């Protein structure tokens, strides 16, 4: 082979190698761009603002079903935990849309939280958001499911419980006229009238409060709540009764715990538990309020050294108007609604409440609530 042919062959070989190298670089560059697109966690412009403005629950999912954005309502409903969907029903709907590309809608009933018996009823719609993301919207329909039950309960409770104080007031009013010439008797009847009127007012207020808790979603304005503040406020609201009965209330445990919910309602629930403990405790005894955080759960326990609850009554203490000691409740003005109100507040927060008791040794009521996760707090709008 002459030198000219050798030169031409070398040039051709060099061009082939160079072209192949350039092609490899170009292909690698394109693959890198596609990979960058896949791992890019950003959502389309404006979606963040829309999600934050929604009254209903809104969730944006990436191709791996990770939650990249969630509205406050989605967090308060307990739909999101640790950057993922909690409920398999919602995951199944998302998978169907991703597989077929067709939006789906369904009415679903879901547990309010990771434990407890409370249920929320949601109207859910899932659709594509751009080429990569999915948008899940959920509207609360729980109130419609509760209204009929509340109506029945309210009528039954009113007819059963109000007839006693109303009847007593009527009889005392009738007895006043014949005793008009006997001042001591008039004063006695007037005092009993005042007691029954106060009882009637207390029952009416608590029935209204219980009906409100049952009739609607009370967590539309839910926010991060400091548990230490809840404990301090609940204890402070009971200081008059505590001093009058000469009992001691102490608090302690894990500091800095946070939950997601309504601070006023949580204070009311803990206030009722402490008031109940004070009512059934003897002079000189102690009441403890302890906070414990473990495995994503915040526990608030109220322990007393009171009369305790018989084992056969433990399963009924949260029923409306149930009283362990009827005579004591009449003397103290108890309505039998306090623990039922506590149960509904805690269940509306996705938690539950438990009781341990031993007659003559005291009782412990333990509230359990989902702790506010870092993922949930990160998704909250800036204040």
Short mmCIF file of C-alpha atoms in Angstrom, two decimals:
data_model
loop_
_atom_site.label_atom_id
_atom_site.label_comp_id
_atom_site.label_asym_id
_atom_site.label_seq_id
_atom_site.Cartn_x
_atom_site.Cartn_y
_atom_site.Cartn_z
CA UNK A 1 0.00 0.00 0.00
CA UNK A 2 1.42 3.39 -1.03
CA UNK A 3 1.79 6.30 1.37
CA UNK A 4 -1.19 8.20 -0.12
CA UNK A 5 -3.62 5.39 0.57
CA UNK A 6 -2.26 5.03 4.09
CA UNK A 7 -2.89 8.73 4.77
CA UNK A 8 -6.45 8.57 3.42
CA UNK A 9 -7.22 5.45 5.48
CA UNK A 10 -5.85 7.11 8.64
CA UNK A 11 -7.97 10.25 8.03
CA UNK A 12 -11.12 8.17 7.48
CA UNK A 13 -10.47 6.14 10.63
CA UNK A 14 -9.89 9.30 12.64
CA UNK A 15 -13.13 10.84 11.38
CA UNK A 16 -15.06 7.69 12.30
CA UNK A 17 -13.62 7.56 15.81
CA UNK A 18 -14.20 11.27 16.33
CA UNK A 19 -17.81 11.06 15.12
CA UNK A 20 -18.46 8.12 17.41
CA UNK A 21 -17.02 9.97 20.38
CA UNK A 22 -19.12 13.08 19.65
CA UNK A 23 -22.25 10.90 19.36
CA UNK A 24 -21.52 9.25 22.71
CA UNK A 25 -21.07 12.66 24.38
CA UNK A 26 -24.32 13.93 22.85
CA UNK A 27 -26.29 10.86 23.99
CA UNK A 28 -24.86 11.13 27.51
CA UNK A 29 -25.81 14.79 27.63
CA UNK A 30 -29.40 14.01 26.62
CA UNK A 31 -29.66 11.27 29.24
CA UNK A 32 -28.37 13.68 31.89
CA UNK A 33 -30.99 16.25 30.92
CA UNK A 34 -33.77 13.66 31.13
CA UNK A 35 -32.51 12.46 34.52
CA UNK A 36 -32.40 16.03 35.80
CA UNK A 37 -35.98 16.52 34.65
CA UNK A 38 -37.12 13.37 36.44
CA UNK A 39 -35.56 14.26 39.79
CA UNK A 40 -36.54 17.93 39.64
CA UNK A 41 -38.92 18.30 42.63
CA UNK A 42 -40.44 21.62 41.57
CA UNK A 43 -44.12 21.87 40.64
CA UNK A 44 -45.62 24.01 37.86
CA UNK A 45 -45.66 27.76 38.45
CA UNK A 46 -48.58 28.97 40.56
CA UNK A 47 -49.58 25.56 41.92
CA UNK A 48 -48.10 26.29 45.38
CA UNK A 49 -50.23 29.42 45.73
CA UNK A 50 -53.38 27.64 44.54
CA UNK A 51 -52.89 24.75 46.98
CA UNK A 52 -52.36 27.15 49.91
CA UNK A 53 -55.54 29.04 49.00
CA UNK A 54 -57.80 25.97 48.84
CA UNK A 55 -60.49 25.44 51.48
CA UNK A 56 -60.66 21.79 50.47
CA UNK A 57 -57.76 19.37 50.84
CA UNK A 58 -55.27 19.61 47.98
CA UNK A 59 -52.26 17.33 47.38
CA UNK A 60 -49.68 17.25 44.56
CA UNK A 61 -48.01 13.87 43.92
CA UNK A 62 -44.84 13.16 41.97
CA UNK A 63 -44.38 10.05 39.74
CA UNK A 64 -43.40 7.98 42.81
CA UNK A 65 -46.53 9.05 44.77
CA UNK A 66 -44.42 11.25 47.04
CA UNK A 67 -46.28 14.31 48.34
CA UNK A 68 -44.50 17.42 47.05
CA UNK A 69 -47.21 19.85 48.24
CA UNK A 70 -50.16 19.56 50.64
CA UNK A 71 -52.69 22.12 51.82
CA UNK A 72 -53.36 22.67 55.55
CA UNK A 73 -56.74 20.90 55.17
CA UNK A 74 -55.01 17.78 53.84
CA UNK A 75 -52.84 17.73 56.94
CA UNK A 76 -55.71 18.31 59.37
CA UNK A 77 -57.70 15.47 57.72
CA UNK A 78 -54.74 13.14 58.30
CA UNK A 79 -54.35 12.33 54.59
CA UNK A 80 -50.59 12.96 54.55
CA UNK A 81 -47.87 11.54 56.78
CA UNK A 82 -44.12 11.60 56.27
CA UNK A 83 -44.45 12.90 52.68
CA UNK A 84 -46.77 10.08 51.61
CA UNK A 85 -50.47 9.30 51.32
CA UNK A 86 -51.78 7.57 54.43
CA UNK A 87 -54.75 5.69 52.98
CA UNK A 88 -54.52 2.83 50.44
CA UNK A 89 -57.80 3.98 48.84
CA UNK A 90 -56.19 7.26 47.77
CA UNK A 91 -53.04 5.51 46.53
CA UNK A 92 -55.20 3.19 44.41
CA UNK A 93 -57.00 6.16 42.84
CA UNK A 94 -53.66 7.84 42.03
CA UNK A 95 -52.32 4.66 40.45
CA UNK A 96 -55.43 4.36 38.27
CA UNK A 97 -55.05 7.90 36.92
CA UNK A 98 -51.34 7.41 36.27
CA UNK A 99 -52.05 4.16 34.44
CA UNK A 100 -55.01 5.30 32.31
CA UNK A 101 -54.66 9.08 32.21
CA UNK A 102 -58.39 9.39 32.96
CA UNK A 103 -59.47 11.49 36.02
CA UNK A 104 -61.33 9.55 38.71
CA UNK A 105 -63.81 10.63 41.39
CA UNK A 106 -65.12 8.72 44.39
CA UNK A 107 -66.81 9.16 47.78
CA UNK A 108 -64.67 7.50 50.45
CA UNK A 109 -64.92 7.00 54.20
CA UNK A 110 -61.53 7.09 55.92
CA UNK A 111 -60.20 6.91 59.49
CA UNK A 112 -59.59 10.39 60.89
CA UNK A 113 -56.11 9.46 62.13
CA UNK A 114 -53.75 6.53 62.65
CA UNK A 115 -55.78 5.36 65.65
CA UNK A 116 -59.23 5.90 67.10
CA UNK A 117 -62.72 5.27 65.72
CA UNK A 118 -63.49 8.66 64.16
CA UNK A 119 -64.28 8.63 60.42
CA UNK A 120 -64.30 11.35 57.80
CA UNK A 121 -66.38 11.18 54.62
CA UNK A 122 -64.68 12.76 51.61
CA UNK A 123 -65.51 13.41 47.98
CA UNK A 124 -62.18 12.82 46.21
CA UNK A 125 -61.08 13.64 42.65
CA UNK A 126 -57.66 12.81 41.17
CA UNK A 127 -56.40 14.13 37.81
CA UNK A 128 -53.15 14.76 35.98
CA UNK A 129 -51.29 18.01 36.60
CA UNK A 130 -49.03 18.53 33.61
CA UNK A 131 -47.13 15.54 32.26
CA UNK A 132 -45.54 14.34 35.50
CA UNK A 133 -47.68 15.24 38.49
CA UNK A 134 -51.08 14.31 39.87
CA UNK A 135 -53.48 16.61 41.71
CA UNK A 136 -55.72 15.14 44.42
CA UNK A 137 -58.62 17.25 45.72
CA UNK A 138 -60.83 16.16 48.64
CA UNK A 139 -63.96 17.92 49.92
CA UNK A 140 -65.29 17.09 53.38
CA UNK A 141 -68.80 15.59 53.38
CA UNK A 142 -68.72 14.44 57.00
CA UNK A 143 -71.29 16.99 58.16
CA UNK A 144 -74.00 15.65 55.85
CA UNK A 145 -73.45 12.13 57.23
CA UNK A 146 -73.64 13.39 60.81
CA UNK A 147 -76.64 15.70 60.65
CA UNK A 148 -79.32 13.03 60.82
CA UNK A 149 -77.61 11.23 63.70
CA UNK A 150 -77.17 14.50 65.58
CA UNK A 151 -80.83 15.39 65.10
CA UNK A 152 -81.97 12.07 66.54
CA UNK A 153 -79.53 12.24 69.45
CA UNK A 154 -80.42 15.83 70.27
CA UNK A 155 -84.14 15.13 70.45
CA UNK A 156 -83.62 12.00 72.54
CA UNK A 157 -81.22 13.75 74.94
CA UNK A 158 -83.44 16.78 75.37
CA UNK A 159 -86.56 14.74 76.12
CA UNK A 160 -84.76 12.48 78.59
CA UNK A 161 -82.45 14.81 80.49
CA UNK A 162 -84.26 18.15 80.62
CA UNK A 163 -87.48 16.74 82.04
CA UNK A 164 -85.86 16.20 85.48
CA UNK A 165 -84.75 19.80 86.24
CA UNK A 166 -87.82 21.25 84.50
CA UNK A 167 -90.09 19.04 86.59
CA UNK A 168 -88.23 20.01 89.78
CA UNK A 169 -88.52 23.73 89.00
CA UNK A 170 -92.25 23.32 88.35
CA UNK A 171 -92.84 21.53 91.67
CA UNK A 172 -90.77 24.03 93.64
CA UNK A 173 -92.62 26.94 92.05
CA UNK A 174 -95.93 25.36 93.08
CA UNK A 175 -94.64 24.87 96.63
CA UNK A 176 -93.63 28.52 97.02
CA UNK A 177 -97.14 29.94 97.09
CA UNK A 178 -98.43 27.90 100.08
CA UNK A 179 -95.19 28.71 101.94
CA UNK A 180 -95.39 32.46 101.35
CA UNK A 181 -95.96 33.12 105.07
CA UNK A 182 -92.96 30.97 106.08
CA UNK A 183 -89.73 32.87 105.22
CA UNK A 184 -87.36 29.96 106.08
CA UNK A 185 -89.27 27.65 103.73
CA UNK A 186 -89.32 30.31 100.99
CA UNK A 187 -85.55 30.71 101.27
CA UNK A 188 -85.10 26.92 101.16
CA UNK A 189 -87.27 26.54 98.05
CA UNK A 190 -85.61 29.54 96.40
CA UNK A 191 -82.16 28.01 96.96
CA UNK A 192 -83.27 24.73 95.42
CA UNK A 193 -84.82 26.63 92.51
CA UNK A 194 -81.48 28.34 91.90
CA UNK A 195 -79.67 24.97 91.98
CA UNK A 196 -82.04 23.40 89.45
CA UNK A 197 -81.89 26.47 87.20
CA UNK A 198 -78.09 26.31 87.18
CA UNK A 199 -78.25 22.59 86.39
CA UNK A 200 -80.67 23.29 83.54
CA UNK A 201 -78.39 25.99 82.13
CA UNK A 202 -75.34 23.75 82.36
CA UNK A 203 -77.07 20.85 80.60
CA UNK A 204 -78.28 23.18 77.84
CA UNK A 205 -74.80 24.64 77.24
CA UNK A 206 -73.14 21.25 77.11
CA UNK A 207 -75.77 19.77 74.79
CA UNK A 208 -75.21 22.69 72.44
CA UNK A 209 -71.43 22.22 72.63
CA UNK A 210 -71.69 18.48 72.02
CA UNK A 211 -74.06 19.02 69.09
CA UNK A 212 -71.63 21.51 67.57
CA UNK A 213 -68.78 19.03 67.85
CA UNK A 214 -70.86 16.33 66.18
CA UNK A 215 -72.49 18.47 63.53
CA UNK A 216 -69.55 19.98 61.64
CA UNK A 217 -65.85 19.89 61.01
CA UNK A 218 -64.50 22.07 63.81
CA UNK A 219 -60.91 21.99 62.52
CA UNK A 220 -61.28 24.29 59.52
CA UNK A 221 -58.92 26.73 61.27
CA UNK A 222 -56.48 24.06 62.47
CA UNK A 223 -52.88 25.07 63.19
CA UNK A 224 -49.83 23.89 65.09
CA UNK A 225 -50.63 23.69 68.80
CA UNK A 226 -48.08 23.73 71.63
CA UNK A 227 -49.08 20.99 74.09
CA UNK A 228 -47.30 22.70 77.00
CA UNK A 229 -49.58 25.73 76.51
CA UNK A 230 -52.68 23.51 76.42
CA UNK A 231 -51.69 21.85 79.71
CA UNK A 232 -50.92 25.17 81.42
CA UNK A 233 -54.20 26.79 80.34
CA UNK A 234 -56.32 23.77 81.30
CA UNK A 235 -54.79 23.65 84.78
CA UNK A 236 -55.23 27.41 85.23
CA UNK A 237 -58.94 27.21 84.32
CA UNK A 238 -59.48 24.76 87.20
CA UNK A 239 -57.59 26.63 89.91
CA UNK A 240 -60.76 27.79 91.73
CA UNK A 241 -62.13 24.25 92.06
CA UNK A 242 -58.67 22.93 92.95
CA UNK A 243 -58.30 25.44 95.80
CA UNK A 244 -61.85 24.84 97.03
CA UNK A 245 -61.34 21.07 97.29
CA UNK A 246 -57.77 21.46 98.62
CA UNK A 247 -56.18 19.12 96.08
CA UNK A 248 -52.80 19.53 94.39
CA UNK A 249 -52.29 19.48 90.61
CA UNK A 250 -48.79 18.82 89.25
CA UNK A 251 -47.63 18.58 85.63
CA UNK A 252 -44.54 17.28 83.87
CA UNK A 253 -43.15 15.01 81.18
CA UNK A 254 -41.78 15.66 77.71
CA UNK A 255 -41.64 19.37 76.87
CA UNK A 256 -42.00 20.95 73.45
CA UNK A 257 -44.58 18.53 71.99
CA UNK A 258 -46.75 19.84 69.15
CA UNK A 259 -49.95 18.59 67.51
CA UNK A 260 -52.06 19.84 64.64
CA UNK A 261 -55.52 21.10 65.61
CA UNK A 262 -57.58 23.69 67.49
CA UNK A 263 -55.95 24.95 70.70
CA UNK A 264 -59.23 26.11 72.28
CA UNK A 265 -60.91 22.75 71.83
CA UNK A 266 -57.90 20.83 73.16
CA UNK A 267 -57.83 23.09 76.23
CA UNK A 268 -61.56 22.41 76.73
CA UNK A 269 -61.00 18.63 76.52
CA UNK A 270 -58.13 18.65 79.03
CA UNK A 271 -60.02 21.10 81.27
CA UNK A 272 -62.95 18.66 81.43
CA UNK A 273 -60.65 15.77 82.38
CA UNK A 274 -58.98 17.79 85.15
CA UNK A 275 -62.35 19.08 86.42
CA UNK A 276 -63.63 15.49 86.50
CA UNK A 277 -60.55 14.39 88.46
CA UNK A 278 -61.00 17.25 90.95
CA UNK A 279 -64.69 16.42 91.40
CA UNK A 280 -64.00 12.79 92.33
CA UNK A 281 -60.87 13.35 94.45
CA UNK A 282 -60.69 13.73 98.20
CA UNK A 283 -59.09 16.58 100.11
CA UNK A 284 -55.31 16.49 100.27
CA UNK A 285 -54.92 14.18 97.27
CA UNK A 286 -52.82 14.82 94.15
CA UNK A 287 -53.72 15.02 90.47
CA UNK A 288 -50.99 14.54 87.89
CA UNK A 289 -50.95 15.78 84.27
CA UNK A 290 -48.15 14.15 82.28
CA UNK A 291 -47.05 14.49 78.63
CA UNK A 292 -45.18 11.74 76.76
CA UNK A 293 -44.02 11.65 73.13
CA UNK A 294 -43.10 8.35 71.44
CA UNK A 295 -43.41 6.77 67.98
CA UNK A 296 -45.09 9.85 66.51
CA UNK A 297 -47.78 9.94 69.23
CA UNK A 298 -48.35 12.59 71.91
CA UNK A 299 -49.94 11.22 75.08
CA UNK A 300 -51.48 13.48 77.75
CA UNK A 301 -52.43 11.55 80.89
CA UNK A 302 -54.55 12.86 83.80
CA UNK A 303 -54.18 10.71 86.93
CA UNK A 304 -56.12 11.12 90.17
CA UNK A 305 -56.35 9.41 93.55
CA UNK A 306 -60.14 9.51 93.65
CA UNK A 307 -62.92 7.00 94.13
CA UNK A 308 -62.20 5.14 90.89
CA UNK A 309 -64.58 3.53 88.41
CA UNK A 310 -65.98 -0.02 88.68
CA UNK A 311 -64.76 -2.32 85.90
CA UNK A 312 -68.27 -2.92 84.58
CA UNK A 313 -68.69 0.85 83.98
CA UNK A 314 -65.39 1.52 82.19
CA UNK A 315 -66.83 0.82 78.74
CA UNK A 316 -69.67 3.33 79.32
CA UNK A 317 -67.94 6.36 80.83
CA UNK A 318 -67.85 8.21 77.47
CA UNK A 319 -71.57 7.73 76.77
CA UNK A 320 -73.77 10.83 76.81
CA UNK A 321 -75.31 11.48 80.25
CA UNK A 322 -73.74 8.38 81.82
CA UNK A 323 -72.78 8.94 85.47
CA UNK A 324 -70.81 6.44 87.54
CA UNK A 325 -72.16 7.83 90.82
CA UNK A 326 -75.64 9.27 90.24
CA UNK A 327 -76.01 10.67 93.78
CA UNK A 328 -72.61 12.40 93.69
CA UNK A 329 -73.39 13.88 90.28
CA UNK A 330 -76.63 15.34 91.55
CA UNK A 331 -74.83 16.91 94.52
CA UNK A 332 -72.03 18.39 92.38
CA UNK A 333 -74.21 19.42 89.45
CA UNK A 334 -72.60 17.01 87.00
CA UNK A 335 -74.39 16.59 83.68
CA UNK A 336 -72.76 13.40 82.41
CA UNK A 337 -71.69 15.16 79.20
CA UNK A 338 -68.12 16.20 80.03
CA UNK A 339 -66.38 12.96 79.00
CA UNK A 340 -68.53 12.64 75.88
CA UNK A 341 -67.39 16.12 74.83
CA UNK A 342 -63.77 15.12 75.47
CA UNK A 343 -64.13 12.02 73.30
CA UNK A 344 -65.59 13.94 70.37
CA UNK A 345 -62.90 16.64 70.52
CA UNK A 346 -60.09 14.10 70.54
CA UNK A 347 -61.62 12.00 67.76
CA UNK A 348 -62.05 15.13 65.63
CA UNK A 349 -58.28 15.60 66.03
CA UNK A 350 -57.58 12.09 64.75
CA UNK A 351 -56.80 10.68 68.20
CA UNK A 352 -58.40 8.56 70.88
CA UNK A 353 -58.82 8.50 74.66
CA UNK A 354 -58.33 5.59 77.03
CA UNK A 355 -59.15 5.01 80.68
CA UNK A 356 -57.67 2.88 83.43
CA UNK A 357 -59.25 2.78 86.85
CA UNK A 358 -59.40 0.82 90.08
CA UNK A 359 -62.08 1.49 92.71
CA UNK A 360 -60.73 3.32 95.79
CA UNK A 361 -57.34 3.85 94.09
CA UNK A 362 -58.09 6.38 91.35
CA UNK A 363 -58.25 6.69 87.57
CA UNK A 364 -56.03 7.63 84.64
CA UNK A 365 -57.47 9.12 81.45
CA UNK A 366 -54.98 9.20 78.55
CA UNK A 367 -55.44 11.34 75.44
CA UNK A 368 -53.46 10.16 72.39
CA UNK A 369 -52.92 12.49 69.43
CA UNK A 370 -50.76 12.27 66.28
CA UNK A 371 -47.63 14.36 66.76
CA UNK A 372 -47.05 17.14 64.22
CA UNK A 373 -44.45 15.66 61.85
CA UNK A 374 -41.61 17.61 60.27
CA UNK A 375 -43.05 16.84 56.86
CA UNK A 376 -46.40 18.30 57.90
CA UNK A 377 -44.93 21.45 59.40
CA UNK A 378 -42.79 22.04 56.35
CA UNK A 379 -45.90 22.06 54.16
CA UNK A 380 -47.69 24.71 56.24
CA UNK A 381 -47.93 28.20 54.73
CA UNK A 382 -45.60 30.78 56.24
CA UNK A 383 -47.24 32.93 58.90
#
